[in-house]
Amino acid sequence: MNIMEIVLLVIGILVFVASFLIPNGKGDNLAHDREMARDEIGDLVARELERIRSQVDDTVEEAIKDSMDKTERSLEKLSNEKIMAVSEYSETVLGQINKSQQEILFLYDMLNAKHDNLKNTASEVEQRVKEAEIASREVEAVTREAEMALRETEAAAQMARQMVAPAFQAMQDGEETASAEQETGEEIVEEPQQELQGTESYSNKNHQILELHRQGHSEVAIARQLDLGVGEVKLVIDLFEGRND
């Protein structure tokens, strides 16, 4: 039932009641009474309409207020739920971001460590290469020196052989001549002595080498003292010691 139906119902009730209150009659009094009744009914209807309008306004206002309160509470609840959901999502996203940041920092530290290791390794490799180059040059120098010493030793050995061979031959001839003179009583001929004269200087050097060697001098010291090569001195010592053995 809407407001219009309520108003019409009230008016019908008032008219029905007024029909019993108005007396039956004719003339001016009847018209006047009807006019007064009509005015009174109009006032009653107006007051009733005003009361009903006020009630309707209050009802509508209260309904609107209730609806607004319900809507506000619903919106507040929905807002709180949305805020909580957004907060939880934000915390989740922030946690993932923090985790990713930690992983990135860890990877960055690993990269820095690898970079430092590579730099150290490169420095070590470069240092080893330099050391290898220096060692290679030293080996080449030692090799050249060894080759030169070997050539000098071979030359000194050849020279020593040439110097020692006549001395050995002369010493052997001298020993044989001395033995023959002792056995036969003949005079010693001058020919071995003449042969020894050609090798006397070599024999003296050999004796000097052996004498200094017996005194404990090293081969280098003997070579310096007699102005000979170390290889030559070593060869004479080896040959004489081998002969004695």
CSV table of C-alpha atoms in Angstrom, one decimal:
chain,number,residue,atom,x,y,z
A,1,MET,CA,0.0,0.0,0.0
A,2,ASN,CA,1.4,3.3,-1.1
A,3,ILE,CA,1.0,6.8,0.3
A,4,MET,CA,-1.9,7.8,-2.2
A,5,GLU,CA,-4.0,4.8,-1.1
A,6,ILE,CA,-3.5,5.6,2.5
A,7,VAL,CA,-4.6,9.3,1.9
A,8,LEU,CA,-7.7,8.2,0.0
A,9,LEU,CA,-8.6,5.7,2.6
A,10,VAL,CA,-8.4,8.4,5.4
A,11,ILE,CA,-10.6,10.8,3.3
A,12,GLY,CA,-13.2,8.1,2.8
A,13,ILE,CA,-13.4,7.4,6.5
A,14,LEU,CA,-13.8,11.0,7.3
A,15,VAL,CA,-16.6,11.5,4.7
A,16,PHE,CA,-18.4,8.5,6.1
A,17,VAL,CA,-18.2,9.8,9.7
A,18,ALA,CA,-19.3,13.3,8.6
A,19,SER,CA,-22.4,11.9,6.8
A,20,PHE,CA,-23.8,10.8,10.2
A,21,LEU,CA,-23.0,14.1,11.9
A,22,ILE,CA,-24.7,16.3,9.4
A,23,PRO,CA,-28.5,16.5,10.0
A,24,ASN,CA,-31.0,16.1,7.2
A,25,GLY,CA,-32.8,19.4,6.3
A,26,LYS,CA,-33.3,22.0,3.7
A,27,GLY,CA,-32.6,25.6,3.4
A,28,ASP,CA,-29.8,28.0,4.2
A,29,ASN,CA,-28.9,26.3,7.4
A,30,LEU,CA,-28.3,23.0,5.6
A,31,ALA,CA,-26.1,24.6,3.0
A,32,HIS,CA,-24.3,26.5,5.7
A,33,ASP,CA,-23.8,23.4,7.7
A,34,ARG,CA,-22.5,21.6,4.7
A,35,GLU,CA,-20.1,24.3,4.0
A,36,MET,CA,-18.8,24.2,7.5
A,37,ALA,CA,-18.6,20.5,7.4
A,38,ARG,CA,-16.7,20.6,4.1
A,39,ASP,CA,-14.3,23.2,5.6
A,40,GLU,CA,-13.8,21.1,8.7
A,41,ILE,CA,-13.3,18.0,6.7
A,42,GLY,CA,-10.8,19.8,4.5
A,43,ASP,CA,-8.9,21.0,7.6
A,44,LEU,CA,-8.9,17.5,9.1
A,45,VAL,CA,-7.8,16.0,5.8
A,46,ALA,CA,-5.0,18.7,5.5
A,47,ARG,CA,-3.8,18.0,9.1
A,48,GLU,CA,-4.0,14.3,8.5
A,49,LEU,CA,-2.1,14.7,5.2
A,50,GLU,CA,0.5,16.9,7.0
A,51,ARG,CA,0.9,14.3,9.7
A,52,ILE,CA,1.1,11.5,7.2
A,53,ARG,CA,3.6,13.5,5.1
A,54,SER,CA,5.7,14.1,8.2
A,55,GLN,CA,5.5,10.4,9.1
A,56,VAL,CA,6.4,9.5,5.5
A,57,ASP,CA,9.3,12.0,5.5
A,58,ASP,CA,10.5,10.6,8.8
A,59,THR,CA,10.1,7.1,7.5
A,60,VAL,CA,11.9,7.9,4.3
A,61,GLU,CA,14.6,9.8,6.1
A,62,GLU,CA,15.1,6.9,8.5
A,63,ALA,CA,15.1,4.4,5.7
A,64,ILE,CA,17.6,6.6,3.8
A,65,LYS,CA,19.7,6.9,6.9
A,66,ASP,CA,19.6,3.1,7.5
A,67,SER,CA,20.5,2.5,3.9
A,68,MET,CA,23.3,5.0,4.2
A,69,ASP,CA,24.5,3.4,7.4
A,70,LYS,CA,24.3,-0.1,5.9
A,71,THR,CA,26.0,1.1,2.7
A,72,GLU,CA,28.7,2.9,4.8
A,73,ARG,CA,29.2,-0.2,6.9
A,74,SER,CA,29.3,-2.4,3.8
A,75,LEU,CA,31.7,0.0,2.1
A,76,GLU,CA,33.8,0.2,5.2
A,77,LYS,CA,33.9,-3.6,5.5
A,78,LEU,CA,34.7,-3.9,1.8
A,79,SER,CA,37.3,-1.2,2.1
A,80,ASN,CA,38.9,-3.0,5.1
A,81,GLU,CA,38.9,-6.3,3.3
A,82,LYS,CA,40.4,-4.6,0.2
A,83,ILE,CA,43.0,-2.8,2.4
A,84,MET,CA,43.9,-6.1,4.2
A,85,ALA,CA,44.1,-7.9,0.8
A,86,VAL,CA,46.3,-5.1,-0.6
A,87,SER,CA,48.4,-5.1,2.6
A,88,GLU,CA,48.9,-8.9,2.4
A,89,TYR,CA,49.7,-8.7,-1.3
A,90,SER,CA,52.1,-5.8,-0.6
A,91,GLU,CA,53.8,-7.7,2.1
A,92,THR,CA,54.1,-10.7,-0.3
A,93,VAL,CA,55.5,-8.5,-3.1
A,94,LEU,CA,57.9,-6.8,-0.7
A,95,GLY,CA,59.0,-10.2,0.6
A,96,GLN,CA,59.7,-11.4,-2.9
A,97,ILE,CA,61.4,-8.1,-3.8
A,98,ASN,CA,63.6,-8.4,-0.6
A,99,LYS,CA,64.4,-12.1,-1.5
A,100,SER,CA,65.3,-11.1,-5.0
A,101,GLN,CA,67.4,-8.3,-3.7
A,102,GLN,CA,69.2,-10.6,-1.4
A,103,GLU,CA,69.8,-13.1,-4.2
A,104,ILE,CA,71.1,-10.3,-6.5
A,105,LEU,CA,73.4,-9.1,-3.7
A,106,PHE,CA,74.7,-12.6,-3.2
A,107,LEU,CA,75.3,-13.0,-7.0
A,108,TYR,CA,77.0,-9.7,-7.1
A,109,ASP,CA,79.3,-10.7,-4.2
A,110,MET,CA,80.0,-13.9,-6.1
A,111,LEU,CA,80.8,-12.0,-9.3
A,112,ASN,CA,83.1,-9.7,-7.4
A,113,ALA,CA,84.9,-12.7,-5.8
A,114,LYS,CA,85.2,-14.4,-9.2
A,115,HIS,CA,86.5,-11.1,-10.7
A,116,ASP,CA,89.1,-10.8,-8.0
A,117,ASN,CA,90.1,-14.4,-8.4
A,118,LEU,CA,90.4,-13.9,-12.2
A,119,LYS,CA,92.5,-10.8,-11.6
A,120,ASN,CA,94.8,-12.6,-9.2
A,121,THR,CA,95.0,-15.6,-11.5
A,122,ALA,CA,95.8,-13.3,-14.5
A,123,SER,CA,98.5,-11.6,-12.4
A,124,GLU,CA,100.0,-14.9,-11.3
A,125,VAL,CA,99.9,-16.2,-14.9
A,126,GLU,CA,101.6,-13.0,-16.1
A,127,GLN,CA,104.2,-13.3,-13.4
A,128,ARG,CA,104.8,-17.0,-14.2
A,129,VAL,CA,105.2,-16.1,-17.9
A,130,LYS,CA,107.7,-13.4,-17.1
A,131,GLU,CA,109.6,-15.8,-14.9
A,132,ALA,CA,109.5,-18.5,-17.6
A,133,GLU,CA,110.8,-15.9,-20.1
A,134,ILE,CA,113.6,-15.0,-17.8
A,135,ALA,CA,114.4,-18.7,-17.1
A,136,SER,CA,114.3,-19.3,-20.8
A,137,ARG,CA,116.8,-16.5,-21.5
A,138,GLU,CA,119.0,-17.8,-18.6
A,139,VAL,CA,118.8,-21.3,-20.0
A,140,GLU,CA,119.7,-20.0,-23.5
A,141,ALA,CA,122.6,-18.1,-22.0
A,142,VAL,CA,123.8,-21.1,-20.0
A,143,THR,CA,123.4,-23.3,-23.1
A,144,ARG,CA,125.5,-20.9,-25.1
A,145,GLU,CA,128.1,-20.8,-22.4
A,146,ALA,CA,128.1,-24.6,-22.1
A,147,GLU,CA,128.5,-24.9,-25.9
A,148,MET,CA,131.4,-22.4,-25.8
A,149,ALA,CA,132.9,-24.2,-22.8
A,150,LEU,CA,132.5,-27.5,-24.6
A,151,ARG,CA,134.2,-26.2,-27.7
A,152,GLU,CA,137.0,-24.7,-25.6
A,153,THR,CA,137.3,-28.0,-23.7
A,154,GLU,CA,137.5,-30.0,-27.0
A,155,ALA,CA,140.1,-27.6,-28.3
A,156,ALA,CA,142.1,-27.7,-25.1
A,157,ALA,CA,141.8,-31.5,-25.1
A,158,GLN,CA,143.1,-31.7,-28.7
A,159,MET,CA,145.9,-29.4,-27.8
A,160,ALA,CA,146.7,-31.3,-24.7
A,161,ARG,CA,146.8,-34.5,-26.6
A,162,GLN,CA,149.2,-33.0,-29.0
A,163,MET,CA,151.3,-31.7,-26.1
A,164,VAL,CA,151.2,-34.8,-24.0
A,165,ALA,CA,151.7,-37.5,-26.7
A,166,PRO,CA,155.3,-36.4,-27.5
A,167,ALA,CA,156.1,-36.2,-23.8
A,168,PHE,CA,154.8,-39.7,-23.2
A,169,GLN,CA,156.7,-41.0,-26.2
A,170,ALA,CA,159.9,-39.3,-25.0
A,171,MET,CA,159.5,-40.6,-21.5
A,172,GLN,CA,159.0,-44.1,-22.8
A,173,ASP,CA,162.0,-43.8,-25.1
A,174,GLY,CA,164.1,-42.5,-22.2
A,175,GLU,CA,163.1,-45.4,-20.0
A,176,GLU,CA,163.9,-47.9,-22.8
A,177,THR,CA,167.3,-46.3,-23.5
A,178,ALA,CA,168.2,-46.3,-19.8
A,179,SER,CA,167.3,-49.9,-19.5
A,180,ALA,CA,169.4,-50.8,-22.6
A,181,GLU,CA,172.4,-48.9,-21.2
A,182,GLN,CA,172.3,-50.7,-17.9
A,183,GLU,CA,172.0,-54.1,-19.5
A,184,THR,CA,174.7,-53.7,-22.3
A,185,GLY,CA,177.0,-51.1,-20.7
A,186,GLU,CA,177.0,-49.0,-23.8
A,187,GLU,CA,176.9,-45.2,-23.8
A,188,ILE,CA,173.7,-43.4,-24.0
A,189,VAL,CA,173.2,-41.9,-27.3
A,190,GLU,CA,172.1,-38.3,-27.7
A,191,GLU,CA,169.1,-38.9,-30.0
A,192,PRO,CA,166.4,-39.4,-27.2
A,193,GLN,CA,167.7,-36.3,-25.5
A,194,GLN,CA,167.3,-34.3,-28.7
A,195,GLU,CA,163.7,-35.5,-29.1
A,196,LEU,CA,163.0,-34.6,-25.5
A,197,GLN,CA,164.3,-31.1,-26.1
A,198,GLY,CA,161.4,-30.5,-28.5
A,199,THR,CA,158.8,-31.4,-25.8
A,200,GLU,CA,160.6,-30.1,-22.7
A,201,SER,CA,158.4,-27.2,-22.4
A,202,TYR,CA,155.2,-29.3,-22.6
A,203,SER,CA,156.7,-31.8,-20.1
A,204,ASN,CA,157.5,-29.1,-17.7
A,205,LYS,CA,154.0,-27.7,-17.9
A,206,ASN,CA,152.6,-31.2,-17.3
A,207,HIS,CA,154.9,-31.7,-14.3
A,208,GLN,CA,153.8,-28.3,-13.0
A,209,ILE,CA,150.2,-29.3,-13.4
A,210,LEU,CA,150.7,-32.6,-11.6
A,211,GLU,CA,152.8,-31.0,-8.9
A,212,LEU,CA,150.2,-28.3,-8.2
A,213,HIS,CA,147.4,-30.9,-8.3
A,214,ARG,CA,149.3,-33.0,-5.7
A,215,GLN,CA,149.6,-29.9,-3.6
A,216,GLY,CA,145.8,-29.7,-3.5
A,217,HIS,CA,145.2,-26.8,-6.0
A,218,SER,CA,142.0,-26.9,-7.9
A,219,GLU,CA,141.9,-27.2,-11.7
A,220,VAL,CA,140.7,-23.6,-12.0
A,221,ALA,CA,143.5,-22.3,-9.8
A,222,ILE,CA,146.1,-24.3,-11.8
A,223,ALA,CA,144.7,-23.0,-15.1
A,224,ARG,CA,144.9,-19.4,-13.9
A,225,GLN,CA,148.4,-19.9,-12.4
A,226,LEU,CA,149.9,-21.5,-15.6
A,227,ASP,CA,147.7,-19.5,-18.0
A,228,LEU,CA,146.1,-22.6,-19.4
A,229,GLY,CA,142.6,-23.7,-20.2
A,230,VAL,CA,140.7,-25.6,-17.5
A,231,GLY,CA,139.9,-28.3,-20.0
A,232,GLU,CA,143.6,-28.7,-20.8
A,233,VAL,CA,144.5,-29.0,-17.1
A,234,LYS,CA,141.8,-31.5,-16.4
A,235,LEU,CA,142.8,-33.6,-19.4
A,236,VAL,CA,146.5,-33.7,-18.3
A,237,ILE,CA,145.5,-34.7,-14.7
A,238,ASP,CA,143.0,-37.4,-16.0
A,239,LEU,CA,145.6,-38.8,-18.4
A,240,PHE,CA,148.4,-39.0,-15.8
A,241,GLU,CA,146.1,-40.4,-13.1
A,242,GLY,CA,144.7,-43.0,-15.6
A,243,ARG,CA,148.3,-44.0,-16.6
A,244,ASN,CA,149.2,-44.5,-12.9
A,245,ASP,CA,146.1,-46.6,-12.4
